[in-house]
Tab-separated table of C-alpha atoms in Angstrom:
chain	number	residue	atom	x	y	z
M	1	MET	CA	-12.888	5.489	-4.695
M	2	SER	CA	-12.433	2.918	-7.034
M	3	THR	CA	-12.639	-0.609	-5.762
M	4	ASP	CA	-10.469	-1.553	-8.625
M	5	LEU	CA	-7.779	0.669	-7.204
M	6	GLN	CA	-7.970	-0.672	-3.969
M	7	ALA	CA	-7.966	-4.201	-5.061
M	8	GLN	CA	-5.006	-3.409	-6.773
M	9	VAL	CA	-3.482	-1.793	-3.510
M	10	LEU	CA	-4.341	-5.197	-1.762
M	11	ARG	CA	-2.613	-7.395	-4.411
M	12	LEU	CA	0.502	-5.396	-3.831
M	13	LEU	CA	0.452	-5.691	-0.081
M	14	ASP	CA	-0.395	-9.513	-0.568
M	15	ASP	CA	2.726	-9.773	-2.958
M	16	VAL	CA	5.222	-7.647	-1.256
M	17	LEU	CA	4.464	-8.729	2.300
M	18	SER	CA	3.827	-12.539	1.640
M	19	LEU	CA	0.423	-12.514	2.964
M	20	ASP	CA	-0.617	-15.394	1.062
M	21	GLY	CA	-4.273	-13.760	0.170
M	22	ARG	CA	-4.850	-12.344	3.904
M	23	ALA	CA	-4.959	-8.966	2.292
M	24	GLN	CA	-7.832	-9.822	0.118
M	25	SER	CA	-9.895	-9.795	3.498
M	26	PHE	CA	-8.613	-6.221	4.453
M	27	THR	CA	-11.068	-3.265	4.215
M	28	ARG	CA	-10.509	0.536	4.033
M	29	SER	CA	-10.272	0.617	7.688
M	30	THR	CA	-7.814	-2.000	8.330
M	31	ALA	CA	-4.834	-0.971	10.222
M	32	LEU	CA	-1.396	-1.369	8.568
M	33	LEU	CA	1.527	0.211	9.893
M	34	GLY	CA	2.194	-1.095	13.767
M	35	ALA	CA	-0.829	-3.434	13.039
M	36	LEU	CA	1.137	-5.914	10.430
M	37	PRO	CA	4.343	-7.494	11.723
M	38	GLU	CA	5.296	-7.908	8.120
M	39	LEU	CA	5.016	-4.295	7.205
M	40	ASP	CA	8.317	-2.866	8.986
M	41	SER	CA	10.539	-0.276	7.763
M	42	MET	CA	12.211	-2.287	4.806
M	43	ALA	CA	8.605	-3.720	3.559
M	44	VAL	CA	7.549	0.001	3.379
M	45	VAL	CA	10.239	0.770	0.960
M	46	SER	CA	9.709	-2.370	-0.991
M	47	LEU	CA	6.187	-1.538	-1.057
M	48	MET	CA	6.756	1.915	-2.352
M	49	THR	CA	9.326	0.554	-4.987
M	50	ALA	CA	6.597	-2.050	-6.199
M	51	MET	CA	3.923	0.835	-6.326
M	52	GLU	CA	6.050	2.921	-8.520
M	53	GLU	CA	6.913	0.003	-10.898
M	54	ARG	CA	3.457	-1.306	-11.113
M	55	LEU	CA	1.288	1.562	-10.854
M	56	GLY	CA	3.680	3.816	-12.646
M	57	LEU	CA	3.978	6.335	-9.830
M	58	SER	CA	6.934	8.596	-8.955
M	59	ILE	CA	6.981	8.961	-5.115
M	60	ASP	CA	9.374	11.293	-3.352
M	61	ASP	CA	10.439	10.363	0.164
M	62	ASP	CA	9.169	13.570	1.483
M	63	GLU	CA	5.654	12.368	0.385
M	64	ILE	CA	5.652	9.619	2.510
M	65	ASP	CA	4.969	9.436	6.603
M	66	GLY	CA	3.443	7.196	9.139
M	67	ASP	CA	-0.195	8.069	8.153
M	68	THR	CA	0.304	7.135	4.418
M	69	PHE	CA	0.623	3.812	5.506
M	70	ALA	CA	-1.809	3.659	8.687
M	71	THR	CA	-4.999	1.739	7.064
M	72	VAL	CA	-5.895	0.449	3.490
M	73	GLY	CA	-7.978	3.402	2.971
M	74	SER	CA	-5.326	6.059	3.527
M	75	LEU	CA	-2.841	4.006	1.252
M	76	THR	CA	-5.479	3.640	-1.232
M	77	ASP	CA	-6.182	7.446	-1.055
M	78	PHE	CA	-2.456	8.261	-1.516
M	79	VAL	CA	-2.300	5.943	-4.646
M	80	ALA	CA	-5.322	7.590	-6.329
M	81	ALA	CA	-4.146	11.025	-5.555
M	82	LYS	CA	-0.696	10.175	-6.966
M	83	LEU	CA	-2.609	8.984	-10.190
M	84	GLY	CA	-4.346	11.989	-10.198
């Protein structure tokens, strides 16, 4: 797994969730959905939109479930799979 890609995901989390740099200390195993109060259902939609715009992804609603946003690692793996 590319550390560059994880760094991009962490920057997105920081920007979209207004974490003021807190995401930079996150690791692959850091829990997201259910653990970060900032990551609610509206934030998930905003995060998906930001991933599409900044990373050039196309995400269908049926590709996303709670497991995708469970941890930094699961989210990074999802982005990596989408980027092919």
